[in-house]
Tab-separated table of C-alpha atoms and ligand atoms in Angstrom:
chain	number	residue	atom	x	y	z
A	161	MET	CA	73.522	151.285	102.523
A	162	ALA	CA	75.596	154.288	103.640
A	163	ASP	CA	78.037	153.826	100.756
A	164	GLN	CA	75.231	153.293	98.209
A	165	PRO	CA	73.059	155.821	96.346
A	166	ILE	CA	69.320	156.116	96.944
A	167	PHE	CA	66.778	157.088	94.295
A	168	GLY	CA	63.379	158.700	94.877
A	169	ILE	CA	60.256	159.292	92.837
A	170	TYR	CA	58.686	162.405	94.345
A	171	GLY	CA	54.904	161.998	94.216
A	172	ALA	CA	53.158	158.681	94.892
A	173	SER	CA	49.951	159.527	93.063
A	174	GLY	CA	48.966	159.013	89.404
A	175	CYS	CA	52.017	160.549	87.800
A	176	GLY	CA	54.465	158.908	90.194
A	177	ARG	CA	52.903	155.455	89.829
A	178	GLY	CA	53.274	155.754	86.040
A	179	ILE	CA	56.953	156.611	86.366
A	180	MET	CA	57.948	154.135	89.098
A	181	PRO	CA	58.166	151.031	86.832
A	182	LEU	CA	60.463	152.918	84.455
A	183	ALA	CA	62.573	154.110	87.375
A	184	ARG	CA	62.757	150.549	88.740
A	185	GLU	CA	64.093	149.300	85.408
A	186	GLN	CA	66.732	152.041	85.415
A	187	VAL	CA	67.820	151.243	88.961
A	188	LEU	CA	68.040	147.503	88.261
A	189	ARG	CA	70.019	148.226	85.082
A	190	LEU	CA	72.551	150.084	87.237
A	191	GLY	CA	73.023	146.857	89.204
A	192	LEU	CA	71.262	148.281	92.276
A	193	SER	CA	68.423	146.704	94.251
A	194	ARG	CA	64.789	147.831	94.278
A	195	GLU	CA	65.165	148.731	97.981
A	196	GLN	CA	67.339	151.611	96.803
A	197	LEU	CA	64.302	153.136	95.100
A	198	VAL	CA	61.435	154.722	97.043
A	199	PHE	CA	58.486	157.019	96.612
A	200	ILE	CA	58.688	160.356	98.416
A	201	ASP	CA	55.390	161.954	99.355
A	202	ASP	CA	54.501	164.694	101.815
A	203	GLY	CA	50.922	163.507	102.185
A	204	PRO	CA	51.383	159.742	101.980
A	205	GLN	CA	48.249	157.591	102.003
A	206	ALA	CA	50.223	154.406	102.695
A	207	ARG	CA	53.720	153.231	103.599
A	208	GLN	CA	53.888	151.028	100.507
A	209	VAL	CA	52.565	151.720	97.011
A	210	ASN	CA	52.824	149.060	94.314
A	211	GLY	CA	55.491	147.256	96.273
A	212	GLN	CA	57.753	150.274	96.861
A	213	SER	CA	58.248	152.048	100.191
A	214	VAL	CA	56.842	155.543	100.612
A	215	LEU	CA	58.954	157.951	102.659
A	216	SER	CA	58.303	161.536	103.670
A	217	TYR	CA	60.847	164.014	102.369
A	218	ALA	CA	62.361	164.289	105.870
A	219	GLU	CA	62.740	160.501	106.033
A	220	PHE	CA	64.357	160.429	102.590
A	221	LEU	CA	66.876	163.061	103.718
A	222	ALA	CA	67.576	161.091	106.878
A	223	CYS	CA	68.378	157.816	105.039
A	224	ALA	CA	72.012	156.812	105.141
A	225	ALA	CA	73.125	157.107	101.507
A	226	ALA	CA	76.167	158.144	99.540
A	227	GLU	CA	74.100	160.184	97.073
A	228	ARG	CA	70.443	161.079	96.689
A	229	HIS	CA	68.766	161.270	93.261
A	230	VAL	CA	65.172	162.409	92.783
A	231	ALA	CA	62.744	162.515	89.853
A	232	LEU	CA	59.844	164.923	90.330
A	233	ALA	CA	56.769	162.982	89.202
A	234	ILE	CA	54.093	165.592	89.846
A	235	ALA	CA	52.188	167.064	86.919
A	236	ASN	CA	51.711	170.509	88.478
A	237	SER	CA	54.689	172.508	87.216
A	238	ALA	CA	54.615	175.106	90.012
A	239	ILE	CA	54.995	172.291	92.557
A	240	ARG	CA	57.803	170.788	90.454
A	241	GLU	CA	59.645	174.103	90.516
A	242	LYS	CA	59.207	174.511	94.271
A	243	LEU	CA	60.417	170.963	94.930
A	244	ALA	CA	63.336	171.302	92.487
A	245	GLN	CA	64.560	174.325	94.455
A	246	GLN	CA	64.159	172.483	97.753
A	247	CYS	CA	66.021	169.427	96.463
A	248	ALA	CA	68.850	171.559	95.061
A	249	GLN	CA	69.235	173.316	98.428
A	250	ASP	CA	69.490	169.934	100.117
A	251	GLY	CA	72.152	168.634	97.715
A	252	ILE	CA	69.839	166.148	95.979
A	253	LEU	CA	70.701	165.364	92.363
A	254	PRO	CA	68.033	165.715	89.651
A	255	TRP	CA	67.250	162.380	88.038
A	256	THR	CA	66.014	161.826	84.466
A	257	VAL	CA	63.744	158.820	84.027
A	258	GLN	CA	62.802	157.548	80.594
A	259	ALA	CA	61.147	154.470	79.169
A	260	GLY	CA	63.317	151.976	77.313
A	261	ASN	CA	61.383	152.528	74.091
A	262	VAL	CA	61.724	156.319	73.924
A	263	VAL	CA	63.104	157.392	70.543
A	264	ILE	CA	65.531	160.317	70.513
A	265	MET	CA	67.040	161.291	67.163
A	266	ASP	CA	69.877	163.737	66.317
A	267	GLU	CA	70.969	166.862	68.206
A	268	VAL	CA	68.418	166.739	70.980
A	269	CYS	CA	69.427	168.621	74.107
A	270	ILE	CA	67.312	167.939	77.210
A	271	GLY	CA	67.718	169.704	80.559
A	272	GLU	CA	67.957	167.902	83.869
A	273	GLY	CA	65.111	166.069	85.567
A	274	ALA	CA	63.051	165.101	82.499
A	275	LEU	CA	60.461	162.318	82.591
A	276	LEU	CA	59.866	160.609	79.256
A	277	SER	CA	57.064	158.030	79.298
A	278	PRO	CA	56.698	154.998	77.030
A	279	PHE	CA	56.396	155.628	73.275
A	280	VAL	CA	57.621	159.227	73.427
A	281	THR	CA	59.516	160.344	70.321
A	282	LEU	CA	61.777	163.365	70.047
A	283	THR	CA	63.011	163.827	66.492
A	284	SER	CA	65.982	165.992	65.497
A	285	ASN	CA	67.409	169.407	66.423
A	286	ILE	CA	65.335	169.991	69.514
A	287	GLN	CA	66.149	171.937	72.667
A	288	ILE	CA	64.260	171.220	75.862
A	289	GLY	CA	64.617	172.885	79.279
A	290	ARG	CA	64.609	171.488	82.813
A	291	TYR	CA	62.011	169.141	84.337
A	292	PHE	CA	60.099	168.436	81.136
A	293	HIS	CA	57.351	165.823	81.350
A	294	ALA	CA	56.349	164.047	78.153
A	295	ASN	CA	53.572	161.601	78.884
A	296	LEU	CA	52.669	158.447	76.912
A	297	TYR	CA	52.767	158.579	73.103
A	298	SER	CA	53.698	162.281	72.905
A	299	TYR	CA	56.046	163.487	70.229
A	300	VAL	CA	58.130	166.585	69.566
A	301	GLU	CA	59.077	167.152	65.942
A	302	HIS	CA	62.160	168.847	64.456
A	303	ASP	CA	63.455	172.313	65.370
A	304	CYS	CA	61.289	172.850	68.441
A	305	ARG	CA	62.372	174.792	71.517
A	306	ILE	CA	60.722	173.932	74.802
A	307	GLY	CA	61.283	175.844	78.046
A	308	ASP	CA	61.533	174.774	81.684
A	309	TYR	CA	58.807	172.883	83.609
A	310	VAL	CA	56.721	172.213	80.509
A	311	THR	CA	54.177	169.391	80.790
A	312	PHE	CA	52.726	167.240	78.005
A	313	ALA	CA	49.742	165.035	78.880
A	314	PRO	CA	49.450	161.775	76.900
A	315	GLY	CA	49.314	161.893	73.119
A	316	VAL	CA	50.500	165.456	72.484
A	317	ARG	CA	51.526	166.010	68.887
A	318	CYS	CA	53.934	168.906	68.759
A	319	ASN	CA	54.953	169.491	65.142
A	320	GLY	CA	58.111	171.152	63.856
A	321	ASN	CA	59.293	174.732	64.430
A	322	VAL	CA	57.259	175.279	67.577
A	323	VAL	CA	58.408	177.250	70.640
A	324	ILE	CA	56.825	176.445	73.999
A	325	ALA	CA	57.695	178.725	76.907
A	326	ASP	CA	58.204	177.844	80.582
A	327	HIS	CA	55.414	176.196	82.579
A	328	ALA	CA	53.075	175.680	79.630
A	329	TYR	CA	50.709	172.707	79.983
A	330	ILE	CA	49.558	170.853	76.873
A	331	GLY	CA	46.493	168.660	77.359
A	332	ALA	CA	45.929	165.092	76.205
A	333	GLY	CA	45.722	164.582	72.473
A	334	ALA	CA	46.347	168.230	71.575
A	335	VAL	CA	47.842	168.898	68.156
A	336	ILE	CA	50.144	171.856	67.597
A	337	LYS	CA	50.525	173.018	64.005
A	338	GLN	CA	53.962	173.245	62.491
A	339	GLY	CA	55.576	176.705	62.460
A	340	ARG	CA	57.996	177.948	59.832
A	341	PRO	CA	61.766	178.195	59.991
A	342	GLY	CA	62.510	181.589	61.548
A	343	GLN	CA	58.816	182.100	62.237
A	344	PRO	CA	57.846	179.472	64.798
A	345	LEU	CA	54.409	178.973	66.264
A	346	VAL	CA	54.784	180.200	69.864
A	347	ILE	CA	52.955	179.012	72.969
A	348	GLY	CA	53.538	181.511	75.779
A	349	HIS	CA	54.627	180.886	79.348
A	350	HIS	CA	52.014	179.401	81.692
A	351	ALA	CA	49.632	178.881	78.766
A	352	VAL	CA	47.275	175.905	78.919
A	353	VAL	CA	46.175	174.005	75.825
A	354	GLY	CA	43.002	172.022	76.462
A	355	MET	CA	42.749	168.341	75.650
A	356	GLY	CA	42.130	167.602	72.010
A	357	ALA	CA	42.726	171.220	70.990
A	358	VAL	CA	44.097	171.936	67.543
A	359	VAL	CA	46.487	174.852	67.894
A	360	THR	CA	46.884	176.683	64.587
A	361	ARG	CA	48.269	180.037	65.788
A	362	ASP	CA	50.321	181.524	68.648
A	363	VAL	CA	48.933	181.208	72.176
A	364	PRO	CA	49.599	184.247	74.405
A	365	PRO	CA	51.182	183.734	77.834
A	366	GLU	CA	48.877	182.704	80.696
A	367	THR	CA	46.019	181.956	78.321
A	368	THR	CA	43.916	178.804	78.109
A	369	VAL	CA	42.868	177.719	74.634
A	370	ILE	CA	40.412	174.978	73.682
A	371	GLY	CA	38.745	173.539	70.598
A	372	ASN	CA	39.448	173.232	66.892
A	373	PRO	CA	40.815	175.632	65.876
A	374	ALA	CA	41.933	176.433	69.415
A	375	ARG	CA	40.609	179.736	70.787
A	376	PRO	CA	40.955	181.414	74.178
A	377	MET	CA	38.423	180.123	76.649
A	378	GLN	CA	35.750	182.663	77.556
A	379	LYS	CA	35.791	183.519	81.238
A	380	GLY	CA	32.587	183.083	83.339
B	591	UDP	N1	52.939	166.151	96.830
B	591	UDP	C1	54.018	166.166	97.697
B	591	UDP	N2	54.582	167.368	98.017
B	591	UDP	C2	54.105	168.564	97.539
B	591	UDP	C3	52.996	168.533	96.659
B	591	UDP	C4	52.440	167.299	96.321
B	591	UDP	O1	54.460	165.098	98.158
B	591	UDP	O2	54.655	169.617	97.873
B	591	UDP	C5	52.341	164.852	96.493
B	591	UDP	C6	50.899	164.719	96.941
B	591	UDP	O3	50.809	164.277	98.293
B	591	UDP	C7	50.331	163.706	95.940
B	591	UDP	C8	51.203	163.938	94.687
B	591	UDP	O4	52.308	164.714	95.092
B	591	UDP	O5	50.486	162.378	96.384
B	591	UDP	C9	50.460	164.705	93.587
B	591	UDP	O6	49.396	163.942	93.198
B	591	UDP	P1	48.212	164.451	92.276
B	591	UDP	O7	47.243	163.323	92.195
B	591	UDP	O8	47.734	165.788	92.737
B	591	UDP	O9	48.887	164.717	90.870
B	591	UDP	P2	49.683	163.856	89.795
B	591	UDP	O10	50.156	162.565	90.363
B	591	UDP	O11	48.729	163.658	88.675
B	591	UDP	O12	50.764	164.769	89.430
């Protein structure tokens, strides 16, 4: 195996188990074997999950391999950022995993390490940063700009001319209203949009919004 690459899905919990079958398809398509694909988990519950080996990070680093590639399948974006830095320091290559039925139209630029689940659609003229997660059935419409470490839960509907800053989290089934050319609807960094929220106006940074129309959540 020393002259072969090894691929890892970091996180063997819910997110990782949803990504592993897509990763397996990618690895097999490259003509590699499924033994060259493992879960990496720092708090492993088992040595095997859904038929794939689970290694600690130290074990993954110790494997004889020509190259190491890792996809960060953990929904928490702060953990993704921490692990991305660790992997980069250790010479591990970021790996993009996407379902075979993802639709990507014209002029879409996606940063490294993205995870695109089944039925995701990215239409045209879209810019997306590093380590984006788009879960099942999410879409991003035309002329959107999305930052680094942004997370979409399943079924997010992000309409055109929207800007989403770094580390924002968009909950399941949220709908984001279309902005205007030159006057996008903006969701600030580290903002959280609750599930099912209907976002009709800008969301300030580090703010959680819920409901229809979405409003900041009252504290206490
Ligand atoms: N995890 C890890 N290293 C870290 C932080 C988390 O290996 O530094 C693992 C953790 O042990 C768990 C998974 O990542 O198995 C995160 O699972 P969780 O159910 O919290 O979230 P999700 O799978 O939904 O992202």
